[in-house]
Amino acid sequence: MVFFCCDGCGETLKKNQVDGHAAKCRDCYAVSCVDCSVSFPGDDYRTHTSCISEAERYEKTVYKGARKLDQHGNQTQPQKYKKLTPQEAWNQTIITAAESAPPSLKSYMDQLCVHENVPRKEKQFRNFTVNSLRLKGAEGERVKDEIWKLLVKVRDDLKKEREEEEARRKTQSNSLAKNVSSDEADKQETTPKVTSVSESSDNESA
């Protein structure tokens, strides 16, 4: 879980506590991630969903892995491809959906971005929104339907993109392996055979 520190008063906050604190703290112009120390003004903290690894956090003196942060302060993936967990993929879906949400759903989606434990199943998701978004009654059910449809569409689109990216990565990897094998074969064919001294002596004797 990502924790933040108010740049105004220094109070440590969970991600879902930032909005409430900002409404009360007059000096809260930005919050900083406790782990990576990146400062996020306004609502920028919502996009900060991942930070340093557990190994880097608890093994600081021996950890050798490279760490780079993108423009949102999230840790960029290393050279080796890392597959997202189901919940990480779902959190990414919610953030992406919030960016493209229509005005009627924008405020609800922004609130969902604050939470890191939003259920991935429809039934549990509907129950979750009753308490987290105060969606009740007939109007609440209508909003739930629209939010869920948006999330499902974005989830399917992102899944397709990830599958295509993985397919491209495998194709590139296979192509690279074939090129390496071909180069090695060419080297073997062009390398002249070296006749040993013993073989040369035997040929002369014959």
Short mmCIF file of C-alpha atoms in Angstrom, two decimals:
data_model
loop_
_atom_site.label_atom_id
_atom_site.label_comp_id
_atom_site.label_asym_id
_atom_site.label_seq_id
_atom_site.Cartn_x
_atom_site.Cartn_y
_atom_site.Cartn_z
CA MET A 1 0.00 0.00 0.00
CA VAL A 2 1.27 3.47 -0.90
CA PHE A 3 1.47 6.04 1.92
CA PHE A 4 1.78 9.79 1.51
CA CYS A 5 3.04 12.63 3.66
CA CYS A 6 1.37 16.06 3.63
CA ASP A 7 3.90 18.62 2.37
CA GLY A 8 2.19 21.25 4.49
CA CYS A 9 1.91 19.74 7.98
CA GLY A 10 3.85 16.49 7.63
CA GLU A 11 1.02 14.13 8.58
CA THR A 12 1.28 10.59 7.16
CA LEU A 13 -1.77 9.49 5.21
CA LYS A 14 -3.16 6.45 3.47
CA LYS A 15 -4.15 7.05 -0.13
CA ASN A 16 -7.88 7.09 0.68
CA GLN A 17 -7.28 9.70 3.40
CA VAL A 18 -5.61 12.34 1.24
CA ASP A 19 -8.77 14.04 -0.05
CA GLY A 20 -10.28 14.34 3.41
CA HIS A 21 -7.05 15.73 4.83
CA ALA A 22 -6.65 18.24 1.99
CA ALA A 23 -10.12 19.59 2.74
CA LYS A 24 -9.12 20.31 6.35
CA CYS A 25 -5.44 21.26 6.06
CA ARG A 26 -4.94 24.76 4.65
CA ASP A 27 -1.24 24.10 4.01
CA CYS A 28 -1.81 20.91 2.03
CA TYR A 29 -0.74 22.08 -1.43
CA ALA A 30 0.85 18.69 -2.26
CA VAL A 31 1.62 15.27 -0.80
CA SER A 32 4.82 13.23 -1.10
CA CYS A 33 5.18 9.46 -1.36
CA VAL A 34 6.75 8.09 1.82
CA ASP A 35 8.82 5.52 -0.10
CA CYS A 36 10.14 7.37 -3.16
CA SER A 37 9.78 10.99 -1.88
CA VAL A 38 8.17 12.19 -5.14
CA SER A 39 5.86 15.16 -4.53
CA PHE A 40 2.37 15.20 -6.09
CA PRO A 41 0.53 18.55 -6.25
CA GLY A 42 -3.27 18.64 -6.42
CA ASP A 43 -4.83 15.33 -7.47
CA ASP A 44 -1.71 13.95 -9.17
CA TYR A 45 -1.23 11.45 -6.33
CA ARG A 46 -4.14 9.40 -7.71
CA THR A 47 -1.97 8.11 -10.56
CA HIS A 48 0.76 6.89 -8.17
CA THR A 49 -0.17 3.22 -7.82
CA SER A 50 3.21 1.49 -7.49
CA CYS A 51 6.52 2.40 -5.95
CA ILE A 52 9.72 0.69 -4.88
CA SER A 53 9.74 -3.08 -4.53
CA GLU A 54 9.60 -4.90 -1.20
CA ALA A 55 13.21 -6.02 -1.73
CA GLU A 56 14.36 -2.44 -2.23
CA ARG A 57 12.37 -1.23 0.76
CA TYR A 58 13.60 -3.78 3.30
CA GLU A 59 17.03 -4.62 1.84
CA LYS A 60 18.29 -1.13 1.03
CA THR A 61 21.94 -1.90 1.80
CA VAL A 62 22.14 -4.99 -0.40
CA TYR A 63 19.56 -4.29 -3.09
CA LYS A 64 21.26 -3.96 -6.47
CA GLY A 65 18.31 -3.55 -8.82
CA ALA A 66 17.93 -0.38 -10.87
CA ARG A 67 14.99 1.87 -10.03
CA LYS A 68 13.55 4.45 -12.40
CA LEU A 69 10.37 6.49 -11.98
CA ASP A 70 8.11 7.71 -14.74
CA GLN A 71 6.46 11.14 -14.94
CA HIS A 72 3.83 10.07 -12.38
CA GLY A 73 6.43 8.82 -9.91
CA ASN A 74 5.57 5.18 -10.58
CA GLN A 75 8.38 2.67 -10.81
CA THR A 76 9.11 1.82 -14.41
CA GLN A 77 9.47 -1.82 -15.32
CA PRO A 78 13.01 -3.21 -15.62
CA GLN A 79 14.31 -4.77 -18.81
CA LYS A 80 12.66 -8.06 -17.93
CA TYR A 81 8.90 -8.00 -18.46
CA LYS A 82 6.92 -8.23 -15.25
CA LYS A 83 3.37 -9.52 -15.41
CA LEU A 84 0.79 -7.55 -13.43
CA THR A 85 -1.19 -9.23 -10.67
CA PRO A 86 -4.98 -9.34 -11.25
CA GLN A 87 -5.55 -6.55 -8.72
CA GLU A 88 -2.78 -4.37 -10.19
CA ALA A 89 -4.30 -4.81 -13.64
CA TRP A 90 -7.74 -3.90 -12.25
CA ASN A 91 -6.38 -0.78 -10.53
CA GLN A 92 -4.82 0.25 -13.83
CA THR A 93 -8.17 -0.33 -15.51
CA ILE A 94 -9.90 2.01 -13.04
CA ILE A 95 -7.30 4.76 -13.56
CA THR A 96 -7.54 4.48 -17.35
CA ALA A 97 -11.34 4.48 -17.20
CA ALA A 98 -11.30 7.60 -15.02
CA GLU A 99 -9.27 9.43 -17.63
CA SER A 100 -11.84 8.73 -20.35
CA ALA A 101 -14.98 8.80 -18.20
CA PRO A 102 -17.88 11.06 -19.28
CA PRO A 103 -18.61 14.09 -17.07
CA SER A 104 -21.55 12.32 -15.41
CA LEU A 105 -19.21 9.60 -14.07
CA LYS A 106 -15.98 11.55 -13.65
CA SER A 107 -16.37 12.33 -9.93
CA TYR A 108 -17.27 8.72 -9.10
CA MET A 109 -14.32 7.35 -11.06
CA ASP A 110 -11.93 9.78 -9.37
CA GLN A 111 -13.13 8.50 -6.00
CA LEU A 112 -12.57 4.89 -7.08
CA CYS A 113 -8.97 5.72 -8.07
CA VAL A 114 -8.20 6.48 -4.43
CA HIS A 115 -8.96 2.90 -3.36
CA GLU A 116 -6.54 0.04 -4.01
CA ASN A 117 -8.89 -2.78 -3.05
CA VAL A 118 -11.82 -2.24 -5.42
CA PRO A 119 -13.49 -5.64 -6.06
CA ARG A 120 -13.07 -7.17 -9.52
CA LYS A 121 -16.36 -9.13 -9.46
CA GLU A 122 -19.57 -7.31 -10.36
CA LYS A 123 -21.63 -8.35 -7.32
CA GLN A 124 -18.92 -7.41 -4.83
CA PHE A 125 -18.21 -4.23 -6.80
CA ARG A 126 -21.85 -3.11 -6.54
CA ASN A 127 -21.83 -3.70 -2.79
CA PHE A 128 -18.55 -1.81 -2.50
CA THR A 129 -19.94 1.28 -4.26
CA VAL A 130 -22.88 1.50 -1.86
CA ASN A 131 -20.52 2.47 0.96
CA SER A 132 -17.61 4.04 -0.92
CA LEU A 133 -19.62 6.10 -3.44
CA ARG A 134 -22.94 6.32 -1.57
CA LEU A 135 -24.80 4.90 -4.57
CA LYS A 136 -28.24 3.88 -3.36
CA GLY A 137 -31.73 3.64 -4.75
CA ALA A 138 -32.81 3.56 -8.39
CA GLU A 139 -30.47 6.39 -9.40
CA GLY A 140 -27.58 4.66 -7.67
CA GLU A 141 -28.28 1.43 -9.55
CA ARG A 142 -28.25 3.31 -12.84
CA VAL A 143 -24.88 4.88 -12.06
CA LYS A 144 -23.50 1.50 -10.99
CA ASP A 145 -24.56 0.04 -14.34
CA GLU A 146 -22.83 2.80 -16.28
CA ILE A 147 -19.64 2.58 -14.21
CA TRP A 148 -19.45 -1.21 -14.55
CA LYS A 149 -20.02 -1.09 -18.31
CA LEU A 150 -17.24 1.49 -18.65
CA LEU A 151 -14.84 -0.59 -16.56
CA VAL A 152 -15.59 -3.79 -18.48
CA LYS A 153 -14.98 -2.03 -21.81
CA VAL A 154 -11.69 -0.51 -20.67
CA ARG A 155 -10.62 -3.79 -19.06
CA ASP A 156 -11.21 -5.71 -22.29
CA ASP A 157 -9.38 -3.06 -24.33
CA LEU A 158 -6.37 -3.11 -22.00
CA LYS A 159 -6.33 -6.91 -21.95
CA LYS A 160 -6.26 -6.95 -25.73
CA GLU A 161 -3.41 -4.42 -25.77
CA ARG A 162 -1.40 -6.49 -23.27
CA GLU A 163 -1.95 -9.67 -25.28
CA GLU A 164 -0.84 -7.93 -28.47
CA GLU A 165 2.21 -6.51 -26.71
CA GLU A 166 3.11 -9.93 -25.32
CA ALA A 167 2.71 -11.47 -28.79
CA ARG A 168 5.00 -8.78 -30.27
CA ARG A 169 7.53 -9.40 -27.52
CA LYS A 170 7.56 -13.14 -28.19
CA THR A 171 7.89 -12.56 -31.93
CA GLN A 172 10.84 -10.21 -31.40
CA SER A 173 12.44 -12.69 -29.00
CA ASN A 174 12.05 -15.58 -31.45
CA SER A 175 13.36 -13.45 -34.31
CA LEU A 176 16.39 -12.44 -32.27
CA ALA A 177 17.09 -16.06 -31.34
CA LYS A 178 16.89 -17.11 -35.01
CA ASN A 179 19.27 -14.31 -36.03
CA VAL A 180 21.78 -15.34 -33.36
CA SER A 181 21.58 -18.99 -34.47
CA SER A 182 21.99 -17.96 -38.11
CA ASP A 183 25.03 -15.83 -37.31
CA GLU A 184 26.65 -18.67 -35.40
CA ALA A 185 26.01 -21.05 -38.29
CA ASP A 186 27.54 -18.59 -40.77
CA LYS A 187 30.63 -18.24 -38.59
CA GLN A 188 31.07 -21.98 -38.43
CA GLU A 189 30.79 -22.29 -42.23
CA THR A 190 33.27 -19.48 -42.93
CA THR A 191 35.83 -20.57 -40.34
CA PRO A 192 38.63 -22.45 -42.15
CA LYS A 193 39.48 -25.88 -40.90
CA VAL A 194 42.83 -25.97 -39.08
CA THR A 195 44.89 -29.06 -39.87
CA SER A 196 46.75 -30.37 -36.89
CA VAL A 197 50.47 -31.24 -37.04
CA SER A 198 49.79 -34.95 -36.55
CA GLU A 199 47.25 -35.01 -39.38
CA SER A 200 49.73 -33.24 -41.68
CA SER A 201 52.48 -35.78 -40.85
CA ASP A 202 50.17 -38.70 -41.52
CA ASN A 203 49.20 -37.28 -44.92
CA GLU A 204 52.86 -36.80 -45.93
CA SER A 205 53.75 -40.36 -44.89
CA ALA A 206 50.92 -41.76 -46.98
#
